[in-house]
Coordinates of C-alpha atoms and ligand atoms in Angstrom, one line a residue:
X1 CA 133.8 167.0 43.6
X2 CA 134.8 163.7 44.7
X3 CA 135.5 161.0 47.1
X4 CA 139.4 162.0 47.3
X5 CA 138.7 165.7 47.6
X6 CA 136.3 165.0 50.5
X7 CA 138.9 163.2 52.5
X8 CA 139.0 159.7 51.7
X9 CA 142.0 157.6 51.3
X10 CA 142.7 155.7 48.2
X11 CA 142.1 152.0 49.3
X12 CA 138.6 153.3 50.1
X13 CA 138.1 155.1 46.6
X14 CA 139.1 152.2 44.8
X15 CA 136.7 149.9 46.2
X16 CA 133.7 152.4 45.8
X17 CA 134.8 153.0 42.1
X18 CA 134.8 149.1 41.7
X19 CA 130.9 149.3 42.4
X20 CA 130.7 151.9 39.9
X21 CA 130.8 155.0 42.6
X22 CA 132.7 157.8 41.5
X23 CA 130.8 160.9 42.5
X24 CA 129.5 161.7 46.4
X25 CA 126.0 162.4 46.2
X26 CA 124.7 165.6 47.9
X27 CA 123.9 164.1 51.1
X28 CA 127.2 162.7 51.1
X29 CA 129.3 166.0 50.0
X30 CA 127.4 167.6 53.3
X31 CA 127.8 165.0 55.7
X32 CA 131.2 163.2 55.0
X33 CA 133.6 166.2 55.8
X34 CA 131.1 167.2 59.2
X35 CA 131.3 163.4 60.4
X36 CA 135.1 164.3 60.0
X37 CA 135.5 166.6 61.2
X38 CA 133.6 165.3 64.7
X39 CA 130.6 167.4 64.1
X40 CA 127.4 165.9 65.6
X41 CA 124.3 165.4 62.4
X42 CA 121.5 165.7 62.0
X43 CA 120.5 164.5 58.8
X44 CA 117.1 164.5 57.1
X45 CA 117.9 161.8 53.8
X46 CA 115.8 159.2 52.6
X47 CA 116.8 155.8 51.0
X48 CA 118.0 156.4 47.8
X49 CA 120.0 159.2 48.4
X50 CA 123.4 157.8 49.2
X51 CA 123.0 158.0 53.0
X52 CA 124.3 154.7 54.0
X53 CA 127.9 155.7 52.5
X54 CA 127.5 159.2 54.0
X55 CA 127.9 157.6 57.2
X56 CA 129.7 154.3 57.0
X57 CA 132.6 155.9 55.0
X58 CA 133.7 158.4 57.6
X59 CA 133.4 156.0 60.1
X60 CA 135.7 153.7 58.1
X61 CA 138.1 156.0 57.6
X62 CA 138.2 157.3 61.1
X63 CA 138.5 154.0 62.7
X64 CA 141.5 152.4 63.4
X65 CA 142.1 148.6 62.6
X66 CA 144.5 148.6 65.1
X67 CA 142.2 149.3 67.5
X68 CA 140.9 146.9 69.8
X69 CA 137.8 148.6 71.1
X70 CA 134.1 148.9 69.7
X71 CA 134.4 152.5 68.1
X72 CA 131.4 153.0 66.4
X73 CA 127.8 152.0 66.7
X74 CA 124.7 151.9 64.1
X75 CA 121.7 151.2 65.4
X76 CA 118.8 150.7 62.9
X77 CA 115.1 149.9 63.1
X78 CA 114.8 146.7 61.3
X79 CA 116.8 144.0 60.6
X80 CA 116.6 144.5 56.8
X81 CA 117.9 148.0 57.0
X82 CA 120.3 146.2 59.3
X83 CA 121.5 143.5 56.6
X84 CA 121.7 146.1 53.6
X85 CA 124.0 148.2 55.9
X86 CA 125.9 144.9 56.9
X87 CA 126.5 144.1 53.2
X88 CA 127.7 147.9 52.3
X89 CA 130.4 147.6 55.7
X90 CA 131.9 144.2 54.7
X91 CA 132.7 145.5 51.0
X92 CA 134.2 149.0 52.2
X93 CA 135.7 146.3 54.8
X94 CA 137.6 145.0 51.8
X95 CA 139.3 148.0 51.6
X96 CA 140.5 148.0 55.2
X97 CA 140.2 145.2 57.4
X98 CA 138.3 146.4 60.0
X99 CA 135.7 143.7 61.4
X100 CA 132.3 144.2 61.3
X101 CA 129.6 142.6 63.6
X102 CA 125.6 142.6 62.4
X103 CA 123.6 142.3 65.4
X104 CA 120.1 141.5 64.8
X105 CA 117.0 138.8 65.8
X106 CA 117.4 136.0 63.5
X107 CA 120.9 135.7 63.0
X108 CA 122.1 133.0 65.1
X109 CA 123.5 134.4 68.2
X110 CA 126.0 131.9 68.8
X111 CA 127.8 132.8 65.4
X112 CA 127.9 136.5 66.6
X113 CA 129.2 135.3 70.2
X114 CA 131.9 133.4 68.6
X115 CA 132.9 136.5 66.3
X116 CA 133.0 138.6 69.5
X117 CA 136.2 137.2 70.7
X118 CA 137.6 139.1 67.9
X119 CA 137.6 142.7 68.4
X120 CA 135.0 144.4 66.8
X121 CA 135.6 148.1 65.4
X122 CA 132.0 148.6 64.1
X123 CA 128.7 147.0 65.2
X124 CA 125.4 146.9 63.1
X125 CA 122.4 146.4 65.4
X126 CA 119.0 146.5 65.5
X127 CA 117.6 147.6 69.3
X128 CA 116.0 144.5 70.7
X129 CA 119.3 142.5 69.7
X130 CA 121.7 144.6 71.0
X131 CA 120.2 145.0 74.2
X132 CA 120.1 141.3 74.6
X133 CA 123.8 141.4 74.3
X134 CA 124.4 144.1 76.7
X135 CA 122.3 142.1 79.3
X136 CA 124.7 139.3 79.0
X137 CA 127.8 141.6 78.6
X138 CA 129.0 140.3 75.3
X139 CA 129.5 143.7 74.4
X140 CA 130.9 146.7 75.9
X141 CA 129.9 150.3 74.2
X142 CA 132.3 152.1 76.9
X143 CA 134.8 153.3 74.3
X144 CA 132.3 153.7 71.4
X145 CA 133.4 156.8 69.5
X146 CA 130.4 157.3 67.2
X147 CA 126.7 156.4 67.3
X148 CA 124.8 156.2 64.3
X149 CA 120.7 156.4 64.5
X150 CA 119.3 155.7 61.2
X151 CA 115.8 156.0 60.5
X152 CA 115.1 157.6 63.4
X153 CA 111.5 158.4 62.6
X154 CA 110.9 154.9 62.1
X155 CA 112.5 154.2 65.1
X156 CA 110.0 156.1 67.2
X157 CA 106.7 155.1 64.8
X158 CA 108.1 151.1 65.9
X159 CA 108.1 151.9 69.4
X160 CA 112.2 151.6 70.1
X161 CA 112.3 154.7 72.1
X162 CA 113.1 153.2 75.3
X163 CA 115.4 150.6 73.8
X164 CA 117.0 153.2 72.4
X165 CA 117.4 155.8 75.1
X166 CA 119.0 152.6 77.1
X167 CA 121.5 151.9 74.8
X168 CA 122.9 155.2 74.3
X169 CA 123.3 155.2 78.2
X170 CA 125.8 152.4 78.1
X171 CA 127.3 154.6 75.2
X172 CA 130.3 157.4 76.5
X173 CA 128.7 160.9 77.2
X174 CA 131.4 162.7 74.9
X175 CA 130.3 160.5 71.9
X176 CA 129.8 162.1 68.4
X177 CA 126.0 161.0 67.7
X178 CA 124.7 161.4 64.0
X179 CA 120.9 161.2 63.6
X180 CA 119.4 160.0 60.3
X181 CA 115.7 160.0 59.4
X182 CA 113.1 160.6 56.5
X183 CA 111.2 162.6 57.6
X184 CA 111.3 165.6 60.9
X185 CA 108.3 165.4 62.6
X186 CA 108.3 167.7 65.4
X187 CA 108.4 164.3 68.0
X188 CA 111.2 163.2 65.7
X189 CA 113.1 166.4 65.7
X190 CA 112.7 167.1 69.4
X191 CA 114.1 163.0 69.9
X192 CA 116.7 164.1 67.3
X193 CA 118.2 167.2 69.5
X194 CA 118.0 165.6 73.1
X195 CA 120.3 162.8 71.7
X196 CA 122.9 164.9 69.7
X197 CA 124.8 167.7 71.2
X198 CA 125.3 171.2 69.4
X199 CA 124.4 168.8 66.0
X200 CA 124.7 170.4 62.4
X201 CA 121.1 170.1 60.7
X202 CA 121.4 168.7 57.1
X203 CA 118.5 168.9 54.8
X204 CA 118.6 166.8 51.7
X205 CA 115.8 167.2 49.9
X206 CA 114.1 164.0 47.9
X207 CA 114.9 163.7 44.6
X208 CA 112.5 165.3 42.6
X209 CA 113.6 163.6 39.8
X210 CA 112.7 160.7 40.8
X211 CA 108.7 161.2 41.0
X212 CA 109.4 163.4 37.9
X213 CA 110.6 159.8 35.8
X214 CA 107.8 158.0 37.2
X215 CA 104.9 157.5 34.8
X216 CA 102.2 156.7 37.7
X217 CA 98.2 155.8 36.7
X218 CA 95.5 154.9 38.7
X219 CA 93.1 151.9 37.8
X220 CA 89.2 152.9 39.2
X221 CA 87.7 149.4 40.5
X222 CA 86.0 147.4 43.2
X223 CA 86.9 145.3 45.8
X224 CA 85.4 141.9 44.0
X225 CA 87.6 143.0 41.0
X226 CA 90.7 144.0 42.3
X227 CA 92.2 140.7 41.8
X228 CA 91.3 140.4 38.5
X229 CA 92.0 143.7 37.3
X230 CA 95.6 143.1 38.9
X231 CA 96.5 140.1 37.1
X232 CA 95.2 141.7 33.8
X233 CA 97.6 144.3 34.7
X234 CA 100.4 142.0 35.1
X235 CA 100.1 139.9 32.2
X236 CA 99.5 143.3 30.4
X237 CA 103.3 145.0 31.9
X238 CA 105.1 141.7 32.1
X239 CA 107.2 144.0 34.3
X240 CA 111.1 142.9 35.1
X241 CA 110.7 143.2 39.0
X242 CA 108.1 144.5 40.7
X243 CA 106.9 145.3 43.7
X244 CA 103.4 144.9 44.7
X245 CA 102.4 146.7 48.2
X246 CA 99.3 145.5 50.4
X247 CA 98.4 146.9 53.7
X248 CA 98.4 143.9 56.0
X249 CA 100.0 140.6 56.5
X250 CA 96.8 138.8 56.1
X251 CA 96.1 140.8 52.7
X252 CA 99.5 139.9 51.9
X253 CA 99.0 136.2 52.3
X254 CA 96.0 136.1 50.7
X255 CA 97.1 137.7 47.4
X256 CA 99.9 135.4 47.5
X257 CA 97.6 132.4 47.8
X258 CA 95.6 134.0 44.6
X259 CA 98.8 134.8 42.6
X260 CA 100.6 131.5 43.3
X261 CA 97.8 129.4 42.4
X262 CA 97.6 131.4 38.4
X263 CA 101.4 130.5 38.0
X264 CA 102.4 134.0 39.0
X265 CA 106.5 134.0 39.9
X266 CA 106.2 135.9 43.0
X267 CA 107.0 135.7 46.8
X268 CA 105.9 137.5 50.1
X269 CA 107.4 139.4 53.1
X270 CA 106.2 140.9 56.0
X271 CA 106.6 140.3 59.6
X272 CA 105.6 137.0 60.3
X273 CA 107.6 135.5 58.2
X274 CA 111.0 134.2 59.5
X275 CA 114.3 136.1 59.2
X276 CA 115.9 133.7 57.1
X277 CA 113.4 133.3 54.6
X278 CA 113.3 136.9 54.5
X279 CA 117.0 137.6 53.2
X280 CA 116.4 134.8 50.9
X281 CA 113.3 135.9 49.0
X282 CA 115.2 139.2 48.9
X283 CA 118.2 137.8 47.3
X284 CA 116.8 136.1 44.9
X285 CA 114.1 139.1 44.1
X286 CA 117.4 140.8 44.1
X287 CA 119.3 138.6 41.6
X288 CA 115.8 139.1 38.9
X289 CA 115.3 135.3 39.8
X290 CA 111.9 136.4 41.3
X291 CA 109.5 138.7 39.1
X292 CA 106.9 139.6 41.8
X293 CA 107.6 140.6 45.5
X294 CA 104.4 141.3 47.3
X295 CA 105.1 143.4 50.8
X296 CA 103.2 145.6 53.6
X297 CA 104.9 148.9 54.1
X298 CA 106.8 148.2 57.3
X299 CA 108.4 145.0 55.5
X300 CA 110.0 147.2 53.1
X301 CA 110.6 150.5 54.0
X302 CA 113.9 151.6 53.4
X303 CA 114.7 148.3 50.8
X304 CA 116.9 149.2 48.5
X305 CA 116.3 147.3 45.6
X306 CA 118.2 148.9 42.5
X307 CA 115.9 147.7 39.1
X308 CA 112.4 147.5 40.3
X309 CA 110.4 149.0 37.4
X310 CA 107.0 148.6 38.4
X311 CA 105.3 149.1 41.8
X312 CA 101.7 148.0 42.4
X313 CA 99.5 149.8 45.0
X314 CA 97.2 146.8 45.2
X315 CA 95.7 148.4 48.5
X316 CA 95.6 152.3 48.4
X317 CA 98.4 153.4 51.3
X318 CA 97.1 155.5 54.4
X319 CA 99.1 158.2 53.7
X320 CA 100.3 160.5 50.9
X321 CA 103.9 160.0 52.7
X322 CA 103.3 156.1 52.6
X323 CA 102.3 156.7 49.0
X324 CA 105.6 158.9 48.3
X325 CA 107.6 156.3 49.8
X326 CA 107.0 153.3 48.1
X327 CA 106.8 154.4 44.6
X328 CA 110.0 155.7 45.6
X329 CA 111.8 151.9 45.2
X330 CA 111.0 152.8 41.3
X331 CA 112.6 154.8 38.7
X332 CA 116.0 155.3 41.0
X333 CA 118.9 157.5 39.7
X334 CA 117.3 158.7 36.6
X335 CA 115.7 155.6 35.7
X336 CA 111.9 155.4 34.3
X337 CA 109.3 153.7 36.4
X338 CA 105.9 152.6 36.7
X339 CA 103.4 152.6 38.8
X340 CA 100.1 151.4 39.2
X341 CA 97.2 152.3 42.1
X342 CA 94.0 149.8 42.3
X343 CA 91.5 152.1 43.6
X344 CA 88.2 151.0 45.2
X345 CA 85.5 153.4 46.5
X346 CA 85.9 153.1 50.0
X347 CA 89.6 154.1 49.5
X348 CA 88.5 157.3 47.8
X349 CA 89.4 159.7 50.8
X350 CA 92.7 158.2 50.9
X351 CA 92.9 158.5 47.6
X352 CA 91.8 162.5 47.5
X353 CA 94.9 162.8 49.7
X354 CA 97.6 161.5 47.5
X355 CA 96.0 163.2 44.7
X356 CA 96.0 166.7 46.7
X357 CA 99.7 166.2 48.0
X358 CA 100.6 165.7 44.3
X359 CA 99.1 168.7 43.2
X360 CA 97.9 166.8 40.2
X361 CA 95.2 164.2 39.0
X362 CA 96.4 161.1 38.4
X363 CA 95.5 159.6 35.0
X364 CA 93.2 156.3 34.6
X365 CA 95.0 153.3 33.5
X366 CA 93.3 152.0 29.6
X367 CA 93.6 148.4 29.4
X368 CA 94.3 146.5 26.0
Ligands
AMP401 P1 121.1 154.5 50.4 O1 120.4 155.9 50.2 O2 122.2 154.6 51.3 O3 120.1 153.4 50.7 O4 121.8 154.1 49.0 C1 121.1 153.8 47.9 C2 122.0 153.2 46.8 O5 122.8 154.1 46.1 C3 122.9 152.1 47.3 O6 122.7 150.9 46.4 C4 124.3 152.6 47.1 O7 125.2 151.6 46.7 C5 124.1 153.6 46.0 N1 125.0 154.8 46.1 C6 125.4 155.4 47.2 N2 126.2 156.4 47.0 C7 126.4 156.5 45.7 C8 127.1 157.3 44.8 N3 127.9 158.3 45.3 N4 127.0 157.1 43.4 C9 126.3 156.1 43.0 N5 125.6 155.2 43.7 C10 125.6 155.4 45.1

């Protein structure tokens, strides 16, 4: 199997096999011909599984550069989701010139303004943004083709129903609509049917492998000590990048305050802070020239970050699923990992949890 045999044109092929992309994944074996073929999708795939491509490659094959109407539509929950897609379009763009407009809160809405006077095949949004711009009519979604809703669960849990529902209104009735999420909650599923019509339901399970190449420990400690044992931890690993995951903003200023004061090479994300800053710290975490990325779970969810080889649970996550999801940024496409929970007593319900959904007890971590 491969990208030709699943219908994509050469200048398309050649691109992906420039990044080193020779082989469709599963999810995008099912969903590339369907997409196609016109099929609405439903698609249960989390990051990591190729899901971007499974989309944005049909699309760029079905569009027409010639065109010079919006033809497709992606509407994703945050604006980092909506950056990483961005930068996957403008390479396949490469390939054939189709223009490409990122919509999202940050960017500065004049640039995007002045970029509309081109025609626009494909549009990258995030909700809020793209609502803004169909207030002031900067853009039209009358003769959008496709709509593409990824991370749909997360879409609901950040409260973008409405915002959603409203856009797909300005959106043509006979659109194709493909629905991407992580997980299929029933509130998720039922969302999922009301916007697709007669959808084909595509069930990529997560890599197994991936927990399977993850060596994960558990360190037993208090609150008082957490720090400390942390930092042992670190110096211990001296990982190459590595994630460590808090549960709140606040907690996630606070460590960094405590890591940047012992010399620690690391940098925070989370909500507060702005945009910009955001898709800098991410490059350079990115490019190795940061070692320690400290981030709350809604900050990151859905990064892709190829190389991170060690994830700290510095707070204990509220969920198994949570849990699941960011040790999941380690030990991607066959690649070992590591991870590391700091576990205090009052987290030990929590903790009972991830250890039940694993179906295994995790081992204590011995230090040196
Ligand atoms: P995604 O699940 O869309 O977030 O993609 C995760 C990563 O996998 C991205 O960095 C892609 O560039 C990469 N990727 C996507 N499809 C393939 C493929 N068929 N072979 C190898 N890498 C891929």
């Amino acid at each position: 199997m491969n990208f030709k045999s699943l219908g994509m044109s050469e200048p398309l092929v050649q691109i992906l096999k420039k990044s080193g992309i020779k082989t469709p994944t599963a999810i995008q074996q099912e969903c590339i011909p369907l997409i196609i073929a016109d099929k609405d999708v439903i698609a249960q795939a989390q990051t990591g599984t190729g899901k971007t491509l499974a989309f944005l490659l049909p699309l760029f094959e079905r569009i027409s550069p010639e065109s010079t109407k919006t033809e497709a539509l992606i509407i994703t929950p945050t604006r980092e989701l909506a950056l990483q897609i961005t930068e996957q379009a403008e390479q396949l763009a490469k390939a054939k010139k189709l223009n490409v407009l990122a919509a999202y809160g940050g960017r500065n809405i004049g640039s995007q303004l002045n970029k509309l006077k081109k025609n626009i095949h494909l549009i990258i949004a995030t909700p809020g943004r793209l609502l803004d711009h169909l207030e002031r009519k900067t853009i039209d979604l009358n003769h959008v083709k496709t709509v593409v809703i990824d991370e749909a669960d997360q879409m609901l849990l950040m409260g973008f129903k409405n915002e959603v529902d409203q856009i797909l209104r300005a959106t043509p009735r006979n659109r194709q609509t493909l629905c991407f999420s992580a997980t299929m909650a029933p509130n998720v599923k039922k969302l999922a049917y009301y916007y697709t019509y007669s959808p084909v339901v595509v069930n990529i399970e997560p890599k197994k492998v991936t927990l399977d190449t993850i060596r994960q420990e558990v360190v037993e400690t208090t609150d008082r000590q957490k720090f400390d044992r942390l930092a042992q931890a670190l110096q211990e690993d001296n990982p190459f990048l590595a994630i460590i995951f808090v549960r709140t903003k606040r907690r996630a200023n606070e460590l960094f305050a405590k890591m940047k004061k012992q010399k620690f090479n690391v940098q925070v994300i989370h909500s507060d802070i702005a945009q910009n800053k955001r898709e800098r710290i991410l490059k350079s975490f990115r490019e190795a020239d940061l070692q320690y990325l400290i981030a709350t779970d809604v900050a990151s969810r859905g990064l892709d970050i190829s190389g991170v080889t060690h994830i700290y649970n510095y707070d204990v996550p509220e969920t198994p699923e949570t849990y699941i999801h960011r040790i999941g940024r380690t030990g991607r496409a066959g690649e070992d990992g590591y991870t590391c929970m700091f576990v205090a007593p009052k987290d030990n319900l929590e903790f009972n949890m991830i250890e039940r959904k694993l179906r295994r007890n995790l081992p204590r971590r011995t230090f040196k």
